[in-house]
XYZ file of C-alpha atoms in Angstrom:
185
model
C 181.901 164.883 66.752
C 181.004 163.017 63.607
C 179.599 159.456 63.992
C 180.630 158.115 60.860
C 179.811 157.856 57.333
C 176.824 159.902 55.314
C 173.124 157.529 55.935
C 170.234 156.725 54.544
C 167.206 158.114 56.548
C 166.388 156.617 59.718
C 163.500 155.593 61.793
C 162.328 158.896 64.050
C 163.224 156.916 67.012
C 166.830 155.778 66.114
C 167.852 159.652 64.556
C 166.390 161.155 67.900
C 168.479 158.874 69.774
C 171.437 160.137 67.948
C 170.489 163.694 67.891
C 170.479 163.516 71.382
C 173.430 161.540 72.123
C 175.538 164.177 70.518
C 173.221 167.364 72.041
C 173.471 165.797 75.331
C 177.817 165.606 74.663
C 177.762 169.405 73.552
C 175.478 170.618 76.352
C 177.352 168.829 78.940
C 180.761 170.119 77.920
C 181.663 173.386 78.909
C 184.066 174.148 76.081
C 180.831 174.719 73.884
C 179.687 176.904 76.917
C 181.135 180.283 75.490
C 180.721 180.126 71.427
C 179.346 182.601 69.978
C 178.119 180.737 67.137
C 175.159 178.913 66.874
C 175.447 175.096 66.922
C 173.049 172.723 65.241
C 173.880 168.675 63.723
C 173.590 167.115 60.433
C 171.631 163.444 60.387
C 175.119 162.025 60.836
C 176.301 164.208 63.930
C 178.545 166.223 62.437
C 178.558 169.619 64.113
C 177.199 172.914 62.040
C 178.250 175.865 63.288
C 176.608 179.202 62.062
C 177.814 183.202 63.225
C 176.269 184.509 65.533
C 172.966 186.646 64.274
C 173.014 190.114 63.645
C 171.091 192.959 66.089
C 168.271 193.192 63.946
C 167.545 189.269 63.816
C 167.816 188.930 67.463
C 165.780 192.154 67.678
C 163.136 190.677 65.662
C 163.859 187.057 67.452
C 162.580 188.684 71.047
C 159.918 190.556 69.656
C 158.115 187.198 68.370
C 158.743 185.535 71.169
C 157.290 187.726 73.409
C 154.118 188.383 70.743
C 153.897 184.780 71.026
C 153.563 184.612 74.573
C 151.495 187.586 74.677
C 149.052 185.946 72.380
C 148.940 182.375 72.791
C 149.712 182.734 77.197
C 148.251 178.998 77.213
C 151.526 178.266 75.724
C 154.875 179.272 76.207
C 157.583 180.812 73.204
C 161.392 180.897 73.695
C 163.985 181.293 71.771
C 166.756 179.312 70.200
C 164.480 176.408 70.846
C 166.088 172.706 69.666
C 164.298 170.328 67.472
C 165.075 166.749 66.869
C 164.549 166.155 63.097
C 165.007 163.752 60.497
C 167.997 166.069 59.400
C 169.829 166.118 62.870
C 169.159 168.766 65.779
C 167.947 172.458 64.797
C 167.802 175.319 66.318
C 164.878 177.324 65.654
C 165.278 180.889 66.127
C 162.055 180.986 68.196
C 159.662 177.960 69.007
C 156.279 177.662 70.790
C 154.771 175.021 72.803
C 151.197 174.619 74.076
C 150.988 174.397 77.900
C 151.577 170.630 78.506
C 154.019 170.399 76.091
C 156.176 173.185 77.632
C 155.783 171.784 80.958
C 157.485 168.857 80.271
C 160.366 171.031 78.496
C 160.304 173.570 81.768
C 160.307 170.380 84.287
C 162.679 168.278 82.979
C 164.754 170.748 81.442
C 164.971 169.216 77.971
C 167.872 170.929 75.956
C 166.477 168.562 73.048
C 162.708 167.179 73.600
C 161.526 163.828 71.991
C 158.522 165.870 70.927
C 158.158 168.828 68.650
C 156.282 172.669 69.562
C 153.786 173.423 68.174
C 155.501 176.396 65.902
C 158.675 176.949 64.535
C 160.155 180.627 63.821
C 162.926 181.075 61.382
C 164.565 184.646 60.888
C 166.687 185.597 57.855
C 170.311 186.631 58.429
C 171.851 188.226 55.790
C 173.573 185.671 54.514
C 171.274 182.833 54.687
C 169.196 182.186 51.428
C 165.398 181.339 50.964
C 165.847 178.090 50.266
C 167.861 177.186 53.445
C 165.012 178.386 55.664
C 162.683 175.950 52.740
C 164.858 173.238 53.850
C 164.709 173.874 58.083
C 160.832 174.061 57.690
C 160.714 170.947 55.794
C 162.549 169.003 58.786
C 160.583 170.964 61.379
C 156.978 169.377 59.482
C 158.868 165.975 59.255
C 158.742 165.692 62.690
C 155.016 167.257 63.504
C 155.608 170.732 63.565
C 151.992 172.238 62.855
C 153.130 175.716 61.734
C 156.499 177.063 60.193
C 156.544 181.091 59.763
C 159.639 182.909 58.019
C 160.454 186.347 58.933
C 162.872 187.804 56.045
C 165.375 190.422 56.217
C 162.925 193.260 55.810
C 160.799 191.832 59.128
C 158.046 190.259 56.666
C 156.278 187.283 57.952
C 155.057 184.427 55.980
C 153.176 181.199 57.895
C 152.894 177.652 56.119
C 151.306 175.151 57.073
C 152.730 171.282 56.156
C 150.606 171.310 52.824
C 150.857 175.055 51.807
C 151.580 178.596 52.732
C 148.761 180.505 54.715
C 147.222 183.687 54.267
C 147.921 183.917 58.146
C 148.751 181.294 60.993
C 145.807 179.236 61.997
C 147.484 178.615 65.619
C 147.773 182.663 66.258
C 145.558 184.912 63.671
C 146.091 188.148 65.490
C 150.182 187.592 64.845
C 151.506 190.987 62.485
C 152.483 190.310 59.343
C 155.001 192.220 59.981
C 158.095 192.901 62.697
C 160.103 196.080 62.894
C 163.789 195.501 64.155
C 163.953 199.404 65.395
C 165.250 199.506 69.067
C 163.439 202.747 69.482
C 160.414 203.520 68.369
């Protein structure tokens, strides 16, 4: 699904138009409908495709979701949440949106908003290094994201802001630092 040659950066505007363009042709086709992997874009459209996450990362996934919505309910938290970025469309592993925001995603159903949440949530799979996750949070504040957190393969969390890494997140202060992946407890 490529769209030609490597770019320069564009305006916001013009890479959200592509970003979407190609989102809207992978959502709308059902051969994409059943793969397991998980699908994101370079700037240029090209198509990333990543395994599907192990137990423990989706375990952890659903547990900060719901602590999300649980403590910030004047929002709302999903996961494998979209964002249009200068670097193509990503797929956070969990995102949260204050209440108007998420309205407008809930309404109109946006696969792929023209707006960003609030927070982004990005958890380590085993094979995905530091500095990948450095690189996702960097689009994510490109494009207005207030708060990045990392969880990393032993469940700890980490919160940065767009300037700097916090002690904890400004937007939730009550969130653990901290999130087992045990089924049973």
């Amino acid at each position: 699904m490529s769209v030609g040659t490597a770019t320069e950066q564009r305006p916001f505007a013009e890479q959200h138009a592509l970003n979407r363009a190609i989102w809207d042709r992978i959502v709308d086709d059902p051969k994409w409908d059943d793969v397991p992997e998980k699908i994101e874009t370079d700037r240029d459209g090209n198509l990333i495709m990543s395994p599907p996450p192990a137990t423990r990362h989706r375990i952890r996934q659903q547990r900060i979701s719901g602590l999300l919505n649980q403590l910030l309910p004047e929002g709302v938290s999903f996961t494998e949440g979209a964002v249009s970025t200068g670097q193509g469309a990503k797929v956070a592993d969990v995102v949260w949106y204050p209440a108007g925001r998420g309205q407008q995603v809930e309404d109109n159903d946006l696969s792929l908003p023209d707006f960003s949440p609030d927070i982004c949530v990005e958890v380590q799979s085993p094979r995905e290094k530091r500095g990948e996750m450095e690189k996702k949070a960097a689009a994510y504040f490109g494009v207005g994201v207030r708060e990045v957190w990392l969880c990393d393969r032993k469940g700890r969390m980490s919160f940065y802001g767009p300037q700097r890494q916090l002690e904890r997140s400004a937007l939730c202060p009550e969130f653990p630092s901290e999130i087992p992946a045990k089924i049973l407890r």
